[in-house]
Short mmCIF file of C-alpha atoms in Angstrom, two decimals:
data_model
loop_
_atom_site.label_atom_id
_atom_site.label_comp_id
_atom_site.label_asym_id
_atom_site.label_seq_id
_atom_site.Cartn_x
_atom_site.Cartn_y
_atom_site.Cartn_z
CA UNK A 1 112.31 124.12 114.45
CA UNK A 2 110.69 121.29 116.42
CA UNK A 3 112.53 118.09 117.34
CA UNK A 4 111.08 115.94 114.80
CA UNK A 5 111.97 118.18 111.67
CA UNK A 6 115.58 118.35 113.28
CA UNK A 7 115.77 114.74 113.63
CA UNK A 8 114.51 114.08 110.05
CA UNK A 9 117.01 116.61 108.83
CA UNK A 10 119.99 114.79 110.59
CA UNK A 11 118.72 111.48 109.51
CA UNK A 12 118.62 112.55 105.94
CA UNK A 13 122.27 113.79 106.30
CA UNK A 14 123.24 110.49 107.69
CA UNK A 15 121.79 108.45 104.82
CA UNK A 16 123.34 110.71 102.46
CA UNK A 17 126.80 110.18 104.00
CA UNK A 18 126.35 106.49 103.84
CA UNK A 19 126.03 106.65 100.10
CA UNK A 20 122.28 106.92 99.69
CA UNK A 21 121.36 109.50 97.14
CA UNK A 22 118.57 112.20 97.86
CA UNK A 23 117.02 113.05 94.68
CA UNK A 24 113.92 114.94 93.48
CA UNK A 25 111.59 113.76 90.63
CA UNK A 26 109.16 116.19 88.87
CA UNK A 27 105.64 114.86 88.40
CA UNK A 28 102.39 116.44 87.03
CA UNK A 29 101.31 116.78 90.66
CA UNK A 30 104.32 118.31 92.38
CA UNK A 31 107.95 117.62 92.98
CA UNK A 32 108.75 114.43 94.78
CA UNK A 33 111.63 113.36 96.88
CA UNK A 34 113.16 109.85 97.07
CA UNK A 35 116.00 108.08 98.61
CA UNK A 36 118.04 106.02 96.16
CA UNK A 37 120.33 103.37 97.53
CA UNK A 38 122.72 101.37 95.40
CA UNK A 39 122.91 97.87 96.67
CA UNK A 40 125.43 95.06 96.58
CA UNK A 41 123.01 92.15 96.58
CA UNK A 42 121.48 89.97 93.85
CA UNK A 43 117.93 90.66 94.51
CA UNK A 44 115.94 92.92 92.31
CA UNK A 45 115.14 96.61 93.10
CA UNK A 46 112.90 97.02 96.24
CA UNK A 47 110.54 100.06 96.46
CA UNK A 48 109.53 101.12 100.06
CA UNK A 49 106.26 103.30 100.37
CA UNK A 50 105.21 105.01 103.61
CA UNK A 51 101.80 105.76 105.07
CA UNK A 52 99.87 109.06 105.75
CA UNK A 53 101.50 111.57 107.98
CA UNK A 54 104.90 109.68 107.79
CA UNK A 55 108.05 109.83 105.57
CA UNK A 56 110.48 107.49 104.06
CA UNK A 57 112.84 107.99 107.12
CA UNK A 58 111.17 105.46 109.46
CA UNK A 59 112.26 102.94 106.69
CA UNK A 60 115.87 103.93 106.94
CA UNK A 61 116.91 100.77 109.14
CA UNK A 62 115.13 98.60 106.62
CA UNK A 63 116.69 100.20 103.60
CA UNK A 64 120.15 99.85 104.99
CA UNK A 65 119.66 96.19 105.73
CA UNK A 66 118.08 95.61 102.17
CA UNK A 67 121.08 97.24 100.49
CA UNK A 68 123.20 94.25 101.28
CA UNK A 69 120.50 91.99 99.67
CA UNK A 70 119.25 93.88 96.65
CA UNK A 71 120.70 95.70 93.60
CA UNK A 72 118.82 98.94 94.49
CA UNK A 73 116.51 100.24 97.20
CA UNK A 74 114.16 103.21 96.56
CA UNK A 75 112.33 104.90 99.44
CA UNK A 76 109.76 107.53 98.01
CA UNK A 77 107.93 110.18 99.75
CA UNK A 78 104.31 110.96 99.03
CA UNK A 79 103.19 114.63 98.10
CA UNK A 80 103.40 117.00 101.07
CA UNK A 81 105.34 114.34 103.03
CA UNK A 82 109.01 114.25 103.98
CA UNK A 83 110.95 116.47 101.64
CA UNK A 84 108.32 116.24 98.89
CA UNK A 85 106.45 119.32 97.78
CA UNK A 86 102.79 119.78 98.64
CA UNK A 87 100.58 119.44 95.84
CA UNK A 88 99.17 122.84 94.39
CA UNK A 89 95.51 121.65 94.88
CA UNK A 90 93.94 119.28 97.38
CA UNK A 91 95.66 116.22 98.20
CA UNK A 92 93.24 113.45 97.30
CA UNK A 93 93.70 109.64 96.86
CA UNK A 94 93.52 110.33 92.96
CA UNK A 95 96.36 112.95 93.38
CA UNK A 96 98.43 110.57 95.44
CA UNK A 97 97.99 107.62 92.87
CA UNK A 98 98.94 109.85 89.95
CA UNK A 99 102.03 111.25 91.53
CA UNK A 100 103.43 108.05 92.89
CA UNK A 101 102.78 106.10 89.61
CA UNK A 102 104.49 108.79 87.57
CA UNK A 103 107.47 108.73 89.89
CA UNK A 104 107.74 104.91 89.74
CA UNK A 105 107.14 104.75 86.17
CA UNK A 106 110.23 106.93 85.87
CA UNK A 107 112.46 105.37 88.35
CA UNK A 108 111.99 101.70 87.80
CA UNK A 109 114.29 99.97 85.33
CA UNK A 110 113.21 96.41 86.11
CA UNK A 111 110.12 94.62 87.82
CA UNK A 112 110.51 95.51 91.51
CA UNK A 113 109.50 94.26 94.91
CA UNK A 114 107.10 96.89 95.98
CA UNK A 115 106.50 97.24 99.62
CA UNK A 116 103.86 99.32 101.20
CA UNK A 117 102.76 100.13 104.64
CA UNK A 118 99.15 101.49 105.62
CA UNK A 119 98.30 104.02 102.82
CA UNK A 120 101.47 103.05 101.15
CA UNK A 121 100.02 99.67 100.78
CA UNK A 122 97.18 100.87 98.92
CA UNK A 123 99.50 102.78 96.64
CA UNK A 124 101.58 99.49 96.12
CA UNK A 125 98.28 97.52 95.21
CA UNK A 126 97.11 100.47 92.93
CA UNK A 127 100.51 100.54 91.08
CA UNK A 128 100.37 96.62 90.66
CA UNK A 129 96.96 97.01 89.10
CA UNK A 130 98.05 99.72 86.54
CA UNK A 131 101.46 98.49 85.81
CA UNK A 132 101.66 94.80 86.56
CA UNK A 133 104.77 94.44 84.37
CA UNK A 134 106.76 96.54 86.66
CA UNK A 135 105.89 94.83 89.84
CA UNK A 136 107.76 91.49 90.35
CA UNK A 137 106.10 91.08 93.91
CA UNK A 138 103.95 92.92 96.42
CA UNK A 139 104.70 93.00 100.22
CA UNK A 140 101.75 94.76 102.03
CA UNK A 141 101.97 95.74 105.71
CA UNK A 142 98.64 96.51 107.22
CA UNK A 143 97.45 98.02 103.89
CA UNK A 144 94.71 100.59 103.54
CA UNK A 145 92.20 100.18 100.64
CA UNK A 146 89.84 97.55 102.09
CA UNK A 147 86.20 97.87 101.54
CA UNK A 148 84.38 99.55 104.36
CA UNK A 149 81.02 101.14 105.23
CA UNK A 150 80.82 104.86 105.55
CA UNK A 151 80.52 104.82 109.38
CA UNK A 152 83.70 102.45 109.60
CA UNK A 153 85.65 104.77 107.33
CA UNK A 154 84.57 107.95 109.24
CA UNK A 155 85.62 106.13 112.63
CA UNK A 156 89.08 105.36 111.07
CA UNK A 157 89.55 108.88 109.68
CA UNK A 158 88.76 110.30 113.15
CA UNK A 159 91.72 108.49 114.51
CA UNK A 160 94.02 111.09 112.69
CA UNK A 161 92.28 114.09 114.07
CA UNK A 162 94.96 114.84 116.71
CA UNK A 163 94.62 118.04 118.77
CA UNK A 164 96.67 117.30 121.73
CA UNK A 165 99.88 115.68 122.93
CA UNK A 166 97.58 113.23 124.71
CA UNK A 167 95.93 112.55 121.35
CA UNK A 168 99.47 111.82 119.87
CA UNK A 169 100.35 109.55 122.63
CA UNK A 170 97.00 107.61 122.12
CA UNK A 171 97.71 107.51 118.32
CA UNK A 172 101.16 105.99 118.85
CA UNK A 173 99.69 103.39 121.24
CA UNK A 174 97.37 102.34 118.29
CA UNK A 175 100.21 102.45 115.90
CA UNK A 176 102.98 100.45 117.49
CA UNK A 177 103.44 97.36 119.40
CA UNK A 178 104.91 99.37 122.27
CA UNK A 179 104.78 103.21 122.53
CA UNK A 180 108.22 104.51 121.52
CA UNK A 181 110.24 106.20 124.45
CA UNK A 182 110.64 109.40 122.36
CA UNK A 183 106.90 109.96 121.99
CA UNK A 184 106.78 112.64 124.56
CA UNK A 185 109.52 114.49 122.70
CA UNK A 186 107.75 114.59 119.34
CA UNK A 187 104.02 114.72 120.51
CA UNK A 188 103.78 118.31 119.69
CA UNK A 189 105.34 117.80 116.19
CA UNK A 190 102.95 115.06 115.49
CA UNK A 191 100.00 116.97 116.39
CA UNK A 192 101.24 119.84 113.95
CA UNK A 193 101.96 117.25 111.10
CA UNK A 194 98.46 115.92 111.18
CA UNK A 195 96.95 119.57 111.27
CA UNK A 196 98.64 120.41 107.96
CA UNK A 197 96.34 121.00 104.99
CA UNK A 198 97.78 118.19 103.07
CA UNK A 199 96.55 115.57 105.75
CA UNK A 200 93.24 117.38 106.32
CA UNK A 201 92.35 117.57 102.62
CA UNK A 202 93.11 113.92 102.15
CA UNK A 203 90.82 113.05 104.96
CA UNK A 204 88.13 115.17 103.61
CA UNK A 205 88.30 113.56 100.16
CA UNK A 206 88.66 109.85 101.20
CA UNK A 207 85.59 107.98 100.26
CA UNK A 208 84.33 104.31 100.46
CA UNK A 209 84.43 103.98 96.63
CA UNK A 210 88.22 104.57 96.72
CA UNK A 211 88.43 100.99 98.23
CA UNK A 212 89.55 98.08 95.91
CA UNK A 213 86.97 95.83 94.63
CA UNK A 214 87.11 92.09 95.16
CA UNK A 215 87.60 91.68 91.38
CA UNK A 216 90.65 94.05 91.56
CA UNK A 217 92.28 92.31 94.45
CA UNK A 218 91.57 88.95 92.79
CA UNK A 219 93.36 90.08 89.51
CA UNK A 220 96.48 90.44 91.07
CA UNK A 221 98.76 87.82 89.65
CA UNK A 222 102.27 88.55 91.23
CA UNK A 223 103.38 86.96 94.31
CA UNK A 224 101.96 88.63 97.43
CA UNK A 225 102.74 88.68 101.00
CA UNK A 226 100.55 90.29 103.45
CA UNK A 227 101.87 91.07 106.92
CA UNK A 228 99.31 92.25 109.60
CA UNK A 229 100.79 92.57 113.08
CA UNK A 230 98.76 91.10 115.88
CA UNK A 231 99.40 94.41 117.81
CA UNK A 232 97.92 96.54 115.14
CA UNK A 233 95.33 98.56 116.79
CA UNK A 234 94.86 101.28 114.20
CA UNK A 235 93.15 99.41 111.20
CA UNK A 236 89.93 97.46 112.10
CA UNK A 237 90.31 93.75 111.87
CA UNK A 238 87.44 93.60 109.33
CA UNK A 239 90.10 95.22 106.92
CA UNK A 240 92.42 92.19 107.26
CA UNK A 241 89.36 89.92 106.82
CA UNK A 242 88.57 91.80 103.54
CA UNK A 243 92.01 91.15 102.18
CA UNK A 244 91.98 87.67 103.36
CA UNK A 245 88.77 87.00 101.60
CA UNK A 246 89.63 88.77 98.19
CA UNK A 247 93.20 88.44 97.66
CA UNK A 248 94.06 85.66 95.23
CA UNK A 249 94.67 82.07 96.65
CA UNK A 250 98.46 82.37 96.05
CA UNK A 251 98.71 85.41 98.56
CA UNK A 252 100.61 84.55 101.72
CA UNK A 253 99.10 86.07 104.78
CA UNK A 254 101.06 86.34 108.08
CA UNK A 255 100.19 87.84 111.54
CA UNK A 256 103.35 88.01 113.49
CA UNK A 257 103.60 88.69 117.29
CA UNK A 258 105.26 91.64 118.62
CA UNK A 259 104.29 93.75 115.53
CA UNK A 260 101.89 96.70 115.20
CA UNK A 261 100.73 98.69 112.34
CA UNK A 262 104.39 99.70 111.18
CA UNK A 263 106.70 96.71 111.11
CA UNK A 264 109.59 98.94 109.93
CA UNK A 265 109.56 100.65 113.28
CA UNK A 266 108.51 97.88 115.62
CA UNK A 267 111.17 95.37 114.25
CA UNK A 268 113.14 96.61 111.27
CA UNK A 269 115.67 93.64 111.23
CA UNK A 270 112.90 91.02 111.13
CA UNK A 271 110.78 92.96 108.72
CA UNK A 272 113.92 93.44 106.27
CA UNK A 273 114.89 89.72 106.47
CA UNK A 274 111.22 88.80 105.77
CA UNK A 275 111.15 91.10 102.70
CA UNK A 276 114.52 89.44 101.53
CA UNK A 277 113.36 86.02 102.09
CA UNK A 278 110.10 86.63 100.07
CA UNK A 279 112.02 88.46 97.36
CA UNK A 280 114.35 85.44 97.10
CA UNK A 281 111.42 82.98 96.80
CA UNK A 282 110.03 84.93 93.93
CA UNK A 283 113.14 84.87 91.77
CA UNK A 284 112.59 82.37 88.85
CA UNK A 285 116.11 81.35 88.77
CA UNK A 286 119.10 82.08 90.98
CA UNK A 287 122.09 83.79 89.63
CA UNK A 288 124.98 81.51 89.14
CA UNK A 289 127.33 81.42 92.15
CA UNK A 290 124.94 83.34 94.25
CA UNK A 291 123.89 81.89 97.69
CA UNK A 292 120.46 82.36 99.02
CA UNK A 293 119.84 84.72 102.10
CA UNK A 294 120.90 83.31 105.51
CA UNK A 295 118.59 81.20 107.39
CA UNK A 296 118.00 83.99 109.79
CA UNK A 297 115.77 85.42 107.17
CA UNK A 298 112.88 83.52 108.54
CA UNK A 299 109.21 84.23 108.19
CA UNK A 300 107.98 87.05 110.48
CA UNK A 301 105.03 85.04 111.69
#
């Protein structure tokens, strides 16, 4: 067992000991895993969705902070990621959407604040388009799904072609504001992760026509917060401009300093506070006797 799988197992056990339930949900694609955390706050359910090659565990510090603000926090894992089973056939964008939509349809008992990073951001937008009544608001952190030319898409997908520990280090340099200290310890595990058939089949199946159209983005009626860290060196800047141009006028767009592609890793405290502040602002009425979040929950920009 490599260092990364061991760390994930220990982190899962630590979450379970803190009262976070680890559960599996059967979908038509495969069996999916999620962390279900009961909260003590007045805010609605928050859903956390991760990107390709990742899992729900990098969200753990955000999840624990949001438990104090929300009634419930769900961190779901995509097919073939984390503790979820791999799909029986190729892992495609259509397969991902089907699996995650089914999971959220079964789990959500109220309109939720849906938070998605990278590919998880594309899943969040897709779910908001298909089930707008179940999404109270969207928080998108460097989301995938912007319109791209074929050459641009091929260049982006090539970034995930990791063949060596040096490739893993270069990938993390694109991903984070600062390369984490533990990168040399897990570099080999990261290379193996991105060499799995689940990831390879997704890269082979991704096409330009999977992108959201301007009409789709413009149709999103719920509150939207788009966070695109100034240190994001993974996604092309043109993708941010695509979202800036086609999201509806009510969308809030922030470009915080000190944040890369994954705010849940670069600054989980600030990211959790921004989610909580935005979630509070989307409430139509405050519950009697409930005070708003502390003033430390300031915008991330």
